[in-house]
PDB file of C-alpha atoms in Angstrom:
ATOM      1  CA  UNK A 256      59.466 -67.141  28.519  1.00  0.00           C
ATOM      2  CA  UNK A 257      56.685 -66.554  31.117  1.00  0.00           C
ATOM      3  CA  UNK A 258      53.230 -66.140  29.619  1.00  0.00           C
ATOM      4  CA  UNK A 259      52.816 -62.332  31.032  1.00  0.00           C
ATOM      5  CA  UNK A 260      55.619 -61.491  29.235  1.00  0.00           C
ATOM      6  CA  UNK A 261      54.589 -62.693  26.183  1.00  0.00           C
ATOM      7  CA  UNK A 262      51.114 -61.101  26.509  1.00  0.00           C
ATOM      8  CA  UNK A 263      52.874 -57.511  26.983  1.00  0.00           C
ATOM      9  CA  UNK A 264      55.371 -58.246  23.936  1.00  0.00           C
ATOM     10  CA  UNK A 265      52.027 -59.035  21.939  1.00  0.00           C
ATOM     11  CA  UNK A 266      50.225 -55.822  23.090  1.00  0.00           C
ATOM     12  CA  UNK A 267      53.398 -53.963  22.221  1.00  0.00           C
ATOM     13  CA  UNK A 268      53.033 -55.824  18.737  1.00  0.00           C
ATOM     14  CA  UNK A 269      49.735 -54.796  18.200  1.00  0.00           C
ATOM     15  CA  UNK A 270      50.244 -50.899  19.212  1.00  0.00           C
ATOM     16  CA  UNK A 271      52.768 -50.844  16.700  1.00  0.00           C
ATOM     17  CA  UNK A 272      50.717 -52.548  13.917  1.00  0.00           C
ATOM     18  CA  UNK A 273      47.913 -49.765  14.687  1.00  0.00           C
ATOM     19  CA  UNK A 274      50.391 -47.463  14.778  1.00  0.00           C
ATOM     20  CA  UNK A 275      51.795 -48.407  11.005  1.00  0.00           C
ATOM     21  CA  UNK A 276      47.839 -48.540  10.177  1.00  0.00           C
ATOM     22  CA  UNK A 277      47.133 -45.054  11.055  1.00  0.00           C
ATOM     23  CA  UNK A 278      50.518 -43.569   9.605  1.00  0.00           C
ATOM     24  CA  UNK A 279      49.493 -45.266   5.955  1.00  0.00           C
ATOM     25  CA  UNK A 280      45.905 -44.698   5.960  1.00  0.00           C
ATOM     26  CA  UNK A 281      45.071 -42.115   2.995  1.00  0.00           C
ATOM     27  CA  UNK A 282      44.541 -38.699   4.091  1.00  0.00           C
ATOM     28  CA  UNK A 283      42.874 -35.848   2.215  1.00  0.00           C
ATOM     29  CA  UNK A 284      44.805 -35.079  -0.987  1.00  0.00           C
ATOM     30  CA  UNK A 285      46.152 -31.075  -1.159  1.00  0.00           C
ATOM     31  CA  UNK A 286      44.105 -28.645  -3.645  1.00  0.00           C
ATOM     32  CA  UNK A 287      45.255 -28.499  -6.928  1.00  0.00           C
ATOM     33  CA  UNK A 288      45.604 -25.324  -8.695  1.00  0.00           C
ATOM     34  CA  UNK A 289      44.824 -24.894 -12.698  1.00  0.00           C
ATOM     35  CA  UNK A 290      45.491 -21.687 -14.726  1.00  0.00           C
ATOM     36  CA  UNK A 291      43.766 -21.257 -18.001  1.00  0.00           C
ATOM     37  CA  UNK A 292      45.602 -18.877 -20.574  1.00  0.00           C
ATOM     38  CA  UNK A 293      42.645 -17.077 -22.212  1.00  0.00           C
ATOM     39  CA  UNK A 294      44.555 -14.680 -24.571  1.00  0.00           C
ATOM     40  CA  UNK A 295      45.287 -15.177 -28.335  1.00  0.00           C
ATOM     41  CA  UNK A 296      44.137 -18.311 -30.322  1.00  0.00           C
ATOM     42  CA  UNK A 297      43.603 -21.185 -27.414  1.00  0.00           C
ATOM     43  CA  UNK A 298      40.893 -22.539 -26.741  1.00  0.00           C
ATOM     44  CA  UNK A 299      37.359 -23.364 -29.151  1.00  0.00           C
ATOM     45  CA  UNK A 300      34.405 -21.395 -29.969  1.00  0.00           C
ATOM     46  CA  UNK A 301      30.902 -22.842 -30.263  1.00  0.00           C
ATOM     47  CA  UNK A 302      27.040 -22.098 -30.271  1.00  0.00           C
ATOM     48  CA  UNK A 303      26.867 -18.588 -31.538  1.00  0.00           C
ATOM     49  CA  UNK A 304      23.602 -17.059 -33.415  1.00  0.00           C
ATOM     50  CA  UNK A 305      24.272 -15.902 -36.728  1.00  0.00           C
ATOM     51  CA  UNK A 306      25.877 -12.298 -34.655  1.00  0.00           C
ATOM     52  CA  UNK A 307      28.150 -14.025 -32.700  1.00  0.00           C
ATOM     53  CA  UNK A 308      26.036 -13.114 -29.695  1.00  0.00           C
ATOM     54  CA  UNK A 309      25.795 -16.277 -27.185  1.00  0.00           C
ATOM     55  CA  UNK A 310      28.953 -17.754 -28.436  1.00  0.00           C
ATOM     56  CA  UNK A 311      30.548 -20.371 -25.698  1.00  0.00           C
ATOM     57  CA  UNK A 312      34.404 -20.455 -25.658  1.00  0.00           C
ATOM     58  CA  UNK A 313      36.241 -23.898 -24.137  1.00  0.00           C
ATOM     59  CA  UNK A 314      39.482 -23.695 -22.739  1.00  0.00           C
ATOM     60  CA  UNK A 315      41.128 -26.643 -21.374  1.00  0.00           C
ATOM     61  CA  UNK A 316      44.413 -26.978 -18.967  1.00  0.00           C
ATOM     62  CA  UNK A 317      45.854 -30.141 -17.401  1.00  0.00           C
ATOM     63  CA  UNK A 318      42.887 -32.188 -18.482  1.00  0.00           C
ATOM     64  CA  UNK A 319      40.379 -29.745 -16.729  1.00  0.00           C
ATOM     65  CA  UNK A 320      37.857 -27.923 -18.977  1.00  0.00           C
ATOM     66  CA  UNK A 321      36.010 -24.417 -18.409  1.00  0.00           C
ATOM     67  CA  UNK A 322      33.360 -23.048 -20.891  1.00  0.00           C
ATOM     68  CA  UNK A 323      32.875 -19.369 -21.015  1.00  0.00           C
ATOM     69  CA  UNK A 324      30.172 -16.925 -22.381  1.00  0.00           C
ATOM     70  CA  UNK A 325      29.876 -13.341 -22.194  1.00  0.00           C
ATOM     71  CA  UNK A 326      26.663 -11.252 -21.221  1.00  0.00           C
ATOM     72  CA  UNK A 327      25.780  -7.749 -21.522  1.00  0.00           C
ATOM     73  CA  UNK A 328      22.995  -5.629 -19.211  1.00  0.00           C
ATOM     74  CA  UNK A 329      21.859  -3.565 -22.263  1.00  0.00           C
ATOM     75  CA  UNK A 330      18.507  -1.963 -23.874  1.00  0.00           C
ATOM     76  CA  UNK A 331      20.021   1.609 -23.590  1.00  0.00           C
ATOM     77  CA  UNK A 332      21.369   3.510 -21.065  1.00  0.00           C
ATOM     78  CA  UNK A 333      18.610   2.177 -18.548  1.00  0.00           C
ATOM     79  CA  UNK A 334      20.154  -1.577 -18.683  1.00  0.00           C
ATOM     80  CA  UNK A 335      16.824  -3.360 -18.444  1.00  0.00           C
ATOM     81  CA  UNK A 336      17.748  -6.853 -19.743  1.00  0.00           C
ATOM     82  CA  UNK A 337      20.665  -9.122 -19.118  1.00  0.00           C
ATOM     83  CA  UNK A 338      21.200 -10.686 -22.772  1.00  0.00           C
ATOM     84  CA  UNK A 339      23.754 -12.615 -24.792  1.00  0.00           C
ATOM     85  CA  UNK A 340      26.935 -10.922 -25.846  1.00  0.00           C
ATOM     86  CA  UNK A 341      29.898 -11.874 -28.100  1.00  0.00           C
ATOM     87  CA  UNK A 342      32.924 -13.067 -26.270  1.00  0.00           C
ATOM     88  CA  UNK A 343      35.683 -11.844 -28.488  1.00  0.00           C
ATOM     89  CA  UNK A 344      39.113 -13.778 -27.787  1.00  0.00           C
ATOM     90  CA  UNK A 345      42.300 -11.269 -28.413  1.00  0.00           C
ATOM     91  CA  UNK A 346      45.789 -11.159 -27.906  1.00  0.00           C
ATOM     92  CA  UNK A 347      45.175  -9.190 -24.680  1.00  0.00           C
ATOM     93  CA  UNK A 348      42.517 -11.728 -23.588  1.00  0.00           C
ATOM     94  CA  UNK A 349      38.836 -11.933 -23.391  1.00  0.00           C
ATOM     95  CA  UNK A 350      36.722  -8.979 -24.034  1.00  0.00           C
ATOM     96  CA  UNK A 351      32.808  -8.638 -24.371  1.00  0.00           C
ATOM     97  CA  UNK A 352      30.888  -6.793 -26.956  1.00  0.00           C
ATOM     98  CA  UNK A 353      27.516  -6.494 -26.256  1.00  0.00           C
ATOM     99  CA  UNK A 354      24.335  -6.282 -28.391  1.00  0.00           C
ATOM    100  CA  UNK A 355      24.423  -2.238 -27.764  1.00  0.00           C
ATOM    101  CA  UNK A 356      28.135  -2.019 -28.610  1.00  0.00           C
ATOM    102  CA  UNK A 357      27.970  -2.727 -32.565  1.00  0.00           C
ATOM    103  CA  UNK A 358      31.201  -3.595 -33.851  1.00  0.00           C
ATOM    104  CA  UNK A 359      32.939  -2.928 -30.600  1.00  0.00           C
ATOM    105  CA  UNK A 360      34.853  -0.111 -31.613  1.00  0.00           C
ATOM    106  CA  UNK A 361      36.847   2.169 -29.572  1.00  0.00           C
ATOM    107  CA  UNK A 362      37.700  -0.336 -26.741  1.00  0.00           C
ATOM    108  CA  UNK A 363      34.009  -0.746 -26.383  1.00  0.00           C
ATOM    109  CA  UNK A 364      34.792  -4.624 -27.007  1.00  0.00           C
ATOM    110  CA  UNK A 365      36.250  -5.104 -23.561  1.00  0.00           C
ATOM    111  CA  UNK A 366      34.716  -5.741 -20.065  1.00  0.00           C
ATOM    112  CA  UNK A 367      33.585  -2.565 -19.494  1.00  0.00           C
ATOM    113  CA  UNK A 368      30.563  -0.669 -18.032  1.00  0.00           C
ATOM    114  CA  UNK A 369      30.231   2.688 -19.931  1.00  0.00           C
ATOM    115  CA  UNK A 370      26.370   2.629 -20.673  1.00  0.00           C
ATOM    116  CA  UNK A 371      25.870  -0.801 -20.328  1.00  0.00           C
ATOM    117  CA  UNK A 372      27.441  -3.682 -17.928  1.00  0.00           C
ATOM    118  CA  UNK A 373      29.472  -6.527 -19.126  1.00  0.00           C
ATOM    119  CA  UNK A 374      30.054  -9.838 -17.481  1.00  0.00           C
ATOM    120  CA  UNK A 375      32.406 -12.736 -18.127  1.00  0.00           C
ATOM    121  CA  UNK A 376      30.793 -16.204 -16.955  1.00  0.00           C
ATOM    122  CA  UNK A 377      32.997 -19.346 -16.398  1.00  0.00           C
ATOM    123  CA  UNK A 378      31.130 -22.731 -16.040  1.00  0.00           C
ATOM    124  CA  UNK A 379      34.135 -25.192 -14.748  1.00  0.00           C
ATOM    125  CA  UNK A 380      33.704 -29.097 -15.178  1.00  0.00           C
ATOM    126  CA  UNK A 381      34.099 -29.554 -11.592  1.00  0.00           C
ATOM    127  CA  UNK A 382      33.408 -27.146  -8.271  1.00  0.00           C
ATOM    128  CA  UNK A 383      36.234 -24.897  -8.151  1.00  0.00           C
ATOM    129  CA  UNK A 384      37.407 -22.394  -5.932  1.00  0.00           C
ATOM    130  CA  UNK A 385      38.461 -19.143  -7.964  1.00  0.00           C
ATOM    131  CA  UNK A 386      42.208 -18.062  -6.615  1.00  0.00           C
ATOM    132  CA  UNK A 387      43.219 -15.206  -9.026  1.00  0.00           C
ATOM    133  CA  UNK A 388      42.758 -13.412 -12.583  1.00  0.00           C
ATOM    134  CA  UNK A 389      45.268 -11.700 -14.962  1.00  0.00           C
ATOM    135  CA  UNK A 390      43.943  -8.175 -16.557  1.00  0.00           C
ATOM    136  CA  UNK A 391      45.050  -5.936 -18.993  1.00  0.00           C
ATOM    137  CA  UNK A 392      43.653  -2.847 -18.747  1.00  0.00           C
ATOM    138  CA  UNK A 393      42.578  -0.353 -21.731  1.00  0.00           C
ATOM    139  CA  UNK A 394      41.666   3.352 -22.532  1.00  0.00           C
ATOM    140  CA  UNK A 395      38.294   4.229 -21.152  1.00  0.00           C
ATOM    141  CA  UNK A 396      37.695   6.868 -23.795  1.00  0.00           C
ATOM    142  CA  UNK A 397      37.560   9.980 -21.753  1.00  0.00           C
ATOM    143  CA  UNK A 398      38.135   9.495 -18.277  1.00  0.00           C
ATOM    144  CA  UNK A 399      41.016  10.914 -16.247  1.00  0.00           C
ATOM    145  CA  UNK A 400      42.707   8.851 -15.172  1.00  0.00           C
ATOM    146  CA  UNK A 401      41.890   7.124 -18.560  1.00  0.00           C
ATOM    147  CA  UNK A 402      42.645   3.250 -17.027  1.00  0.00           C
ATOM    148  CA  UNK A 403      40.551   1.479 -14.144  1.00  0.00           C
ATOM    149  CA  UNK A 404      39.806  -2.114 -13.779  1.00  0.00           C
ATOM    150  CA  UNK A 405      37.468  -2.110 -10.713  1.00  0.00           C
ATOM    151  CA  UNK A 406      35.370  -5.638 -10.794  1.00  0.00           C
ATOM    152  CA  UNK A 407      32.683  -7.176  -9.668  1.00  0.00           C
ATOM    153  CA  UNK A 408      32.536 -11.475  -9.176  1.00  0.00           C
ATOM    154  CA  UNK A 409      30.601 -13.621  -7.938  1.00  0.00           C
ATOM    155  CA  UNK A 410      30.977 -17.589  -7.384  1.00  0.00           C
ATOM    156  CA  UNK A 411      28.566 -20.131  -6.770  1.00  0.00           C
ATOM    157  CA  UNK A 412      26.860 -23.768  -8.441  1.00  0.00           C
ATOM    158  CA  UNK A 413      24.672 -24.077 -11.021  1.00  0.00           C
ATOM    159  CA  UNK A 414      22.906 -27.424 -11.864  1.00  0.00           C
ATOM    160  CA  UNK A 415      20.018 -28.607 -14.225  1.00  0.00           C
ATOM    161  CA  UNK A 416      19.113 -32.380 -14.009  1.00  0.00           C
ATOM    162  CA  UNK A 417      18.165 -32.291 -17.834  1.00  0.00           C
ATOM    163  CA  UNK A 418      21.818 -31.175 -18.947  1.00  0.00           C
ATOM    164  CA  UNK A 419      23.691 -34.667 -18.743  1.00  0.00           C
ATOM    165  CA  UNK A 420      27.137 -33.074 -20.338  1.00  0.00           C
ATOM    166  CA  UNK A 421      29.240 -30.275 -19.680  1.00  0.00           C
ATOM    167  CA  UNK A 422      28.551 -28.548 -22.832  1.00  0.00           C
ATOM    168  CA  UNK A 423      24.531 -29.007 -22.404  1.00  0.00           C
ATOM    169  CA  UNK A 424      24.967 -27.062 -19.033  1.00  0.00           C
ATOM    170  CA  UNK A 425      26.762 -24.347 -20.373  1.00  0.00           C
ATOM    171  CA  UNK A 426      23.598 -23.861 -22.953  1.00  0.00           C
ATOM    172  CA  UNK A 427      21.277 -24.109 -19.832  1.00  0.00           C
ATOM    173  CA  UNK A 428      23.101 -22.007 -18.038  1.00  0.00           C
ATOM    174  CA  UNK A 429      23.334 -19.288 -20.990  1.00  0.00           C
ATOM    175  CA  UNK A 430      19.638 -19.773 -21.431  1.00  0.00           C
ATOM    176  CA  UNK A 431      18.773 -19.325 -18.290  1.00  0.00           C
ATOM    177  CA  UNK A 432      20.635 -16.196 -17.429  1.00  0.00           C
ATOM    178  CA  UNK A 433      19.107 -14.597 -20.745  1.00  0.00           C
ATOM    179  CA  UNK A 434      15.753 -15.570 -20.056  1.00  0.00           C
ATOM    180  CA  UNK A 435      14.633 -12.680 -17.421  1.00  0.00           C
ATOM    181  CA  UNK A 436      13.908  -9.408 -19.485  1.00  0.00           C
ATOM    182  CA  UNK A 437      12.897  -7.649 -16.578  1.00  0.00           C
ATOM    183  CA  UNK A 438      15.922  -7.830 -14.535  1.00  0.00           C
ATOM    184  CA  UNK A 439      16.588  -4.265 -13.615  1.00  0.00           C
ATOM    185  CA  UNK A 440      19.332  -4.825 -11.570  1.00  0.00           C
ATOM    186  CA  UNK A 441      22.052  -7.348 -10.323  1.00  0.00           C
ATOM    187  CA  UNK A 442      20.008  -9.219  -7.440  1.00  0.00           C
ATOM    188  CA  UNK A 443      19.189 -11.902  -9.447  1.00  0.00           C
ATOM    189  CA  UNK A 444      22.572 -12.828  -9.871  1.00  0.00           C
ATOM    190  CA  UNK A 445      23.074 -12.191  -5.936  1.00  0.00           C
ATOM    191  CA  UNK A 446      20.390 -14.610  -5.559  1.00  0.00           C
ATOM    192  CA  UNK A 447      21.703 -17.429  -8.048  1.00  0.00           C
ATOM    193  CA  UNK A 448      25.344 -17.446  -6.563  1.00  0.00           C
ATOM    194  CA  UNK A 449      26.294 -16.605  -3.162  1.00  0.00           C
ATOM    195  CA  UNK A 450      23.760 -14.211  -1.910  1.00  0.00           C
ATOM    196  CA  UNK A 451      25.528 -10.895  -2.881  1.00  0.00           C
ATOM    197  CA  UNK A 452      28.701 -10.028  -5.188  1.00  0.00           C
ATOM    198  CA  UNK A 453      32.263  -8.975  -3.946  1.00  0.00           C
ATOM    199  CA  UNK A 454      34.208  -5.709  -5.440  1.00  0.00           C
ATOM    200  CA  UNK A 455      37.683  -5.821  -6.047  1.00  0.00           C
ATOM    201  CA  UNK A 456      39.081  -2.253  -6.376  1.00  0.00           C
ATOM    202  CA  UNK A 457      42.011  -0.932  -8.424  1.00  0.00           C
ATOM    203  CA  UNK A 458      43.321   2.355  -8.540  1.00  0.00           C
ATOM    204  CA  UNK A 459      42.714   4.174 -11.420  1.00  0.00           C
ATOM    205  CA  UNK A 460      45.983   5.334 -13.698  1.00  0.00           C
ATOM    206  CA  UNK A 461      46.705   7.218 -16.785  1.00  0.00           C
ATOM    207  CA  UNK A 462      50.060   4.989 -17.449  1.00  0.00           C
ATOM    208  CA  UNK A 463      49.214   1.353 -16.866  1.00  0.00           C
ATOM    209  CA  UNK A 464      51.852  -1.523 -16.492  1.00  0.00           C
ATOM    210  CA  UNK A 465      49.645  -4.256 -17.969  1.00  0.00           C
ATOM    211  CA  UNK A 466      49.202  -6.994 -16.923  1.00  0.00           C
ATOM    212  CA  UNK A 467      47.644  -6.985 -13.462  1.00  0.00           C
ATOM    213  CA  UNK A 468      47.129  -9.839 -11.128  1.00  0.00           C
ATOM    214  CA  UNK A 469      43.787  -9.759  -9.214  1.00  0.00           C
ATOM    215  CA  UNK A 470      43.505 -11.757  -5.645  1.00  0.00           C
ATOM    216  CA  UNK A 471      40.052 -13.808  -5.903  1.00  0.00           C
ATOM    217  CA  UNK A 472      40.830 -15.923  -2.980  1.00  0.00           C
ATOM    218  CA  UNK A 473      38.380 -13.833  -0.597  1.00  0.00           C
ATOM    219  CA  UNK A 474      35.454 -15.040  -2.380  1.00  0.00           C
ATOM    220  CA  UNK A 475      33.811 -16.910   0.333  1.00  0.00           C
ATOM    221  CA  UNK A 476      31.949 -19.442  -2.355  1.00  0.00           C
ATOM    222  CA  UNK A 477      33.233 -22.074  -4.746  1.00  0.00           C
ATOM    223  CA  UNK A 478      31.153 -23.877  -7.133  1.00  0.00           C
ATOM    224  CA  UNK A 479      31.463 -24.433 -10.826  1.00  0.00           C
ATOM    225  CA  UNK A 480      30.342 -20.889 -11.725  1.00  0.00           C
ATOM    226  CA  UNK A 481      32.438 -17.918 -11.359  1.00  0.00           C
ATOM    227  CA  UNK A 482      31.441 -14.568 -12.703  1.00  0.00           C
ATOM    228  CA  UNK A 483      33.540 -11.493 -13.209  1.00  0.00           C
ATOM    229  CA  UNK A 484      31.855  -8.078 -14.598  1.00  0.00           C
ATOM    230  CA  UNK A 485      32.802  -4.419 -14.848  1.00  0.00           C
ATOM    231  CA  UNK A 486      32.118  -2.693 -11.807  1.00  0.00           C
ATOM    232  CA  UNK A 487      28.439  -2.616 -11.282  1.00  0.00           C
ATOM    233  CA  UNK A 488      28.422  -0.545  -8.446  1.00  0.00           C
ATOM    234  CA  UNK A 489      30.821   2.277 -10.347  1.00  0.00           C
ATOM    235  CA  UNK A 490      29.487   5.727  -8.979  1.00  0.00           C
ATOM    236  CA  UNK A 491      28.341   4.844  -5.866  1.00  0.00           C
ATOM    237  CA  UNK A 492      29.185   5.431  -2.340  1.00  0.00           C
ATOM    238  CA  UNK A 493      32.661   3.799  -1.658  1.00  0.00           C
ATOM    239  CA  UNK A 494      33.298   3.506  -5.413  1.00  0.00           C
ATOM    240  CA  UNK A 495      34.847   5.429  -8.069  1.00  0.00           C
ATOM    241  CA  UNK A 496      33.321   7.356 -10.940  1.00  0.00           C
ATOM    242  CA  UNK A 497      36.059   6.214 -13.569  1.00  0.00           C
ATOM    243  CA  UNK A 498      34.970   3.605 -16.012  1.00  0.00           C
ATOM    244  CA  UNK A 499      36.418   0.564 -16.294  1.00  0.00           C
ATOM    245  CA  UNK A 500      37.770  -1.374 -19.427  1.00  0.00           C
ATOM    246  CA  UNK A 501      39.628  -4.548 -19.043  1.00  0.00           C
ATOM    247  CA  UNK A 502      40.378  -7.769 -20.704  1.00  0.00           C
ATOM    248  CA  UNK A 503      40.374 -11.299 -18.712  1.00  0.00           C
ATOM    249  CA  UNK A 504      43.939 -12.510 -19.584  1.00  0.00           C
ATOM    250  CA  UNK A 505      43.858 -15.623 -17.355  1.00  0.00           C
ATOM    251  CA  UNK A 506      42.012 -17.581 -14.604  1.00  0.00           C
ATOM    252  CA  UNK A 507      43.300 -19.676 -11.946  1.00  0.00           C
ATOM    253  CA  UNK A 508      41.017 -21.879  -9.437  1.00  0.00           C
ATOM    254  CA  UNK A 509      41.984 -25.039  -7.772  1.00  0.00           C
ATOM    255  CA  UNK A 510      39.784 -28.122  -6.759  1.00  0.00           C
ATOM    256  CA  UNK A 511      40.151 -30.903  -4.296  1.00  0.00           C
ATOM    257  CA  UNK A 512      40.998 -34.144  -5.831  1.00  0.00           C
ATOM    258  CA  UNK A 513      39.263 -37.353  -4.660  1.00  0.00           C
ATOM    259  CA  UNK A 514      40.789 -38.886  -1.334  1.00  0.00           C
ATOM    260  CA  UNK A 515      42.588 -42.301  -2.965  1.00  0.00           C
ATOM    261  CA  UNK A 516      41.623 -45.729  -1.908  1.00  0.00           C
ATOM    262  CA  UNK A 517      43.342 -47.498   0.860  1.00  0.00           C
ATOM    263  CA  UNK A 518      46.882 -48.651  -0.115  1.00  0.00           C
ATOM    264  CA  UNK A 519      48.069 -51.997  -0.040  1.00  0.00           C
ATOM    265  CA  UNK A 520      50.323 -51.059   2.721  1.00  0.00           C
ATOM    266  CA  UNK A 521      47.640 -49.633   5.205  1.00  0.00           C
ATOM    267  CA  UNK A 522      45.744 -52.936   4.565  1.00  0.00           C
ATOM    268  CA  UNK A 523      48.251 -54.753   5.576  1.00  0.00           C
ATOM    269  CA  UNK A 524      48.944 -52.612   8.780  1.00  0.00           C
ATOM    270  CA  UNK A 525      45.322 -53.067   9.554  1.00  0.00           C
ATOM    271  CA  UNK A 526      45.772 -57.161   8.967  1.00  0.00           C
ATOM    272  CA  UNK A 527      48.637 -57.187  11.350  1.00  0.00           C
ATOM    273  CA  UNK A 528      46.642 -54.984  13.856  1.00  0.00           C
ATOM    274  CA  UNK A 529      43.586 -57.575  13.655  1.00  0.00           C
ATOM    275  CA  UNK A 530      45.994 -60.538  14.422  1.00  0.00           C
ATOM    276  CA  UNK A 531      47.485 -58.976  17.062  1.00  0.00           C
ATOM    277  CA  UNK A 532      44.185 -58.272  18.893  1.00  0.00           C
ATOM    278  CA  UNK A 533      43.594 -61.976  18.555  1.00  0.00           C
ATOM    279  CA  UNK A 534      46.819 -63.307  20.078  1.00  0.00           C
ATOM    280  CA  UNK A 535      46.653 -60.632  22.633  1.00  0.00           C
ATOM    281  CA  UNK A 536      42.979 -61.869  23.357  1.00  0.00           C
ATOM    282  CA  UNK A 537      44.208 -65.191  23.761  1.00  0.00           C
ATOM    283  CA  UNK A 538      47.130 -64.359  25.783  1.00  0.00           C
ATOM    284  CA  UNK A 539      44.780 -62.475  28.180  1.00  0.00           C
ATOM    285  CA  UNK A 540      42.714 -65.615  28.568  1.00  0.00           C
ATOM    286  CA  UNK A 541      45.544 -68.172  29.418  1.00  0.00           C
ATOM    287  CA  UNK A 542      46.660 -65.701  32.026  1.00  0.00           C
ATOM    288  CA  UNK A 543      43.406 -65.781  33.269  1.00  0.00           C
ATOM    289  CA  UNK A 544      42.887 -69.654  33.626  1.00  0.00           C
TER     290      UNK A 544
END
């Protein structure tokens, strides 16, 4: 066979080997969605003081863990302090009883914004992108309509070089958020997580059809922290004046798994491409001589 034909065949083989290697190369894996069911009696609780304030609940789904805690912006109607609160777990989902709400009667154990502002803080064990939450609405004790669920949300990252475990990081975050007794508004949360909070509105009703799903996909920042609160801008421009009362039934977020290492077939393709290149180079040299 003439040498130029052999060279052409070798080049073709090299091209096929390269195409095979490219086709078998590992690509970015699809994001994995995780849903945590927060209602009922799943999960564990720890780390509370004698009154229950500051407790941290832990939930695991498909090997992914989230630690959840409650906060209340309290100290009377002026709401001057962001303080730890008791995060309760009920058949309808997670609710917050802050330090000004006593035993949490008259639905004040929900996530609400009557007099005080309630927050639920999620700390994931890895960076996550929030996708959605499911909430149950509760009677807001006096408004008409009497059920509303407008929320405020933040997403971002929290780190502490001295916290070597997920549990230690949760304690660090809890103590950090409760450290500023002069936090007179939500600006500190805005500065810590994403620069600003985002509002998700709900049309108030008198007869709710629980549960309700809220799409959180428009949150621009991902990270290991997600914060859900009863509307912190209630009764301001663009927000209604109805008190918001709800419990968080479930939360869904997604993460990007690591890109898998090169597969054996991919390595074989690279090897064939390398051999082919050597053969092609030798053929070209023979043709030139």
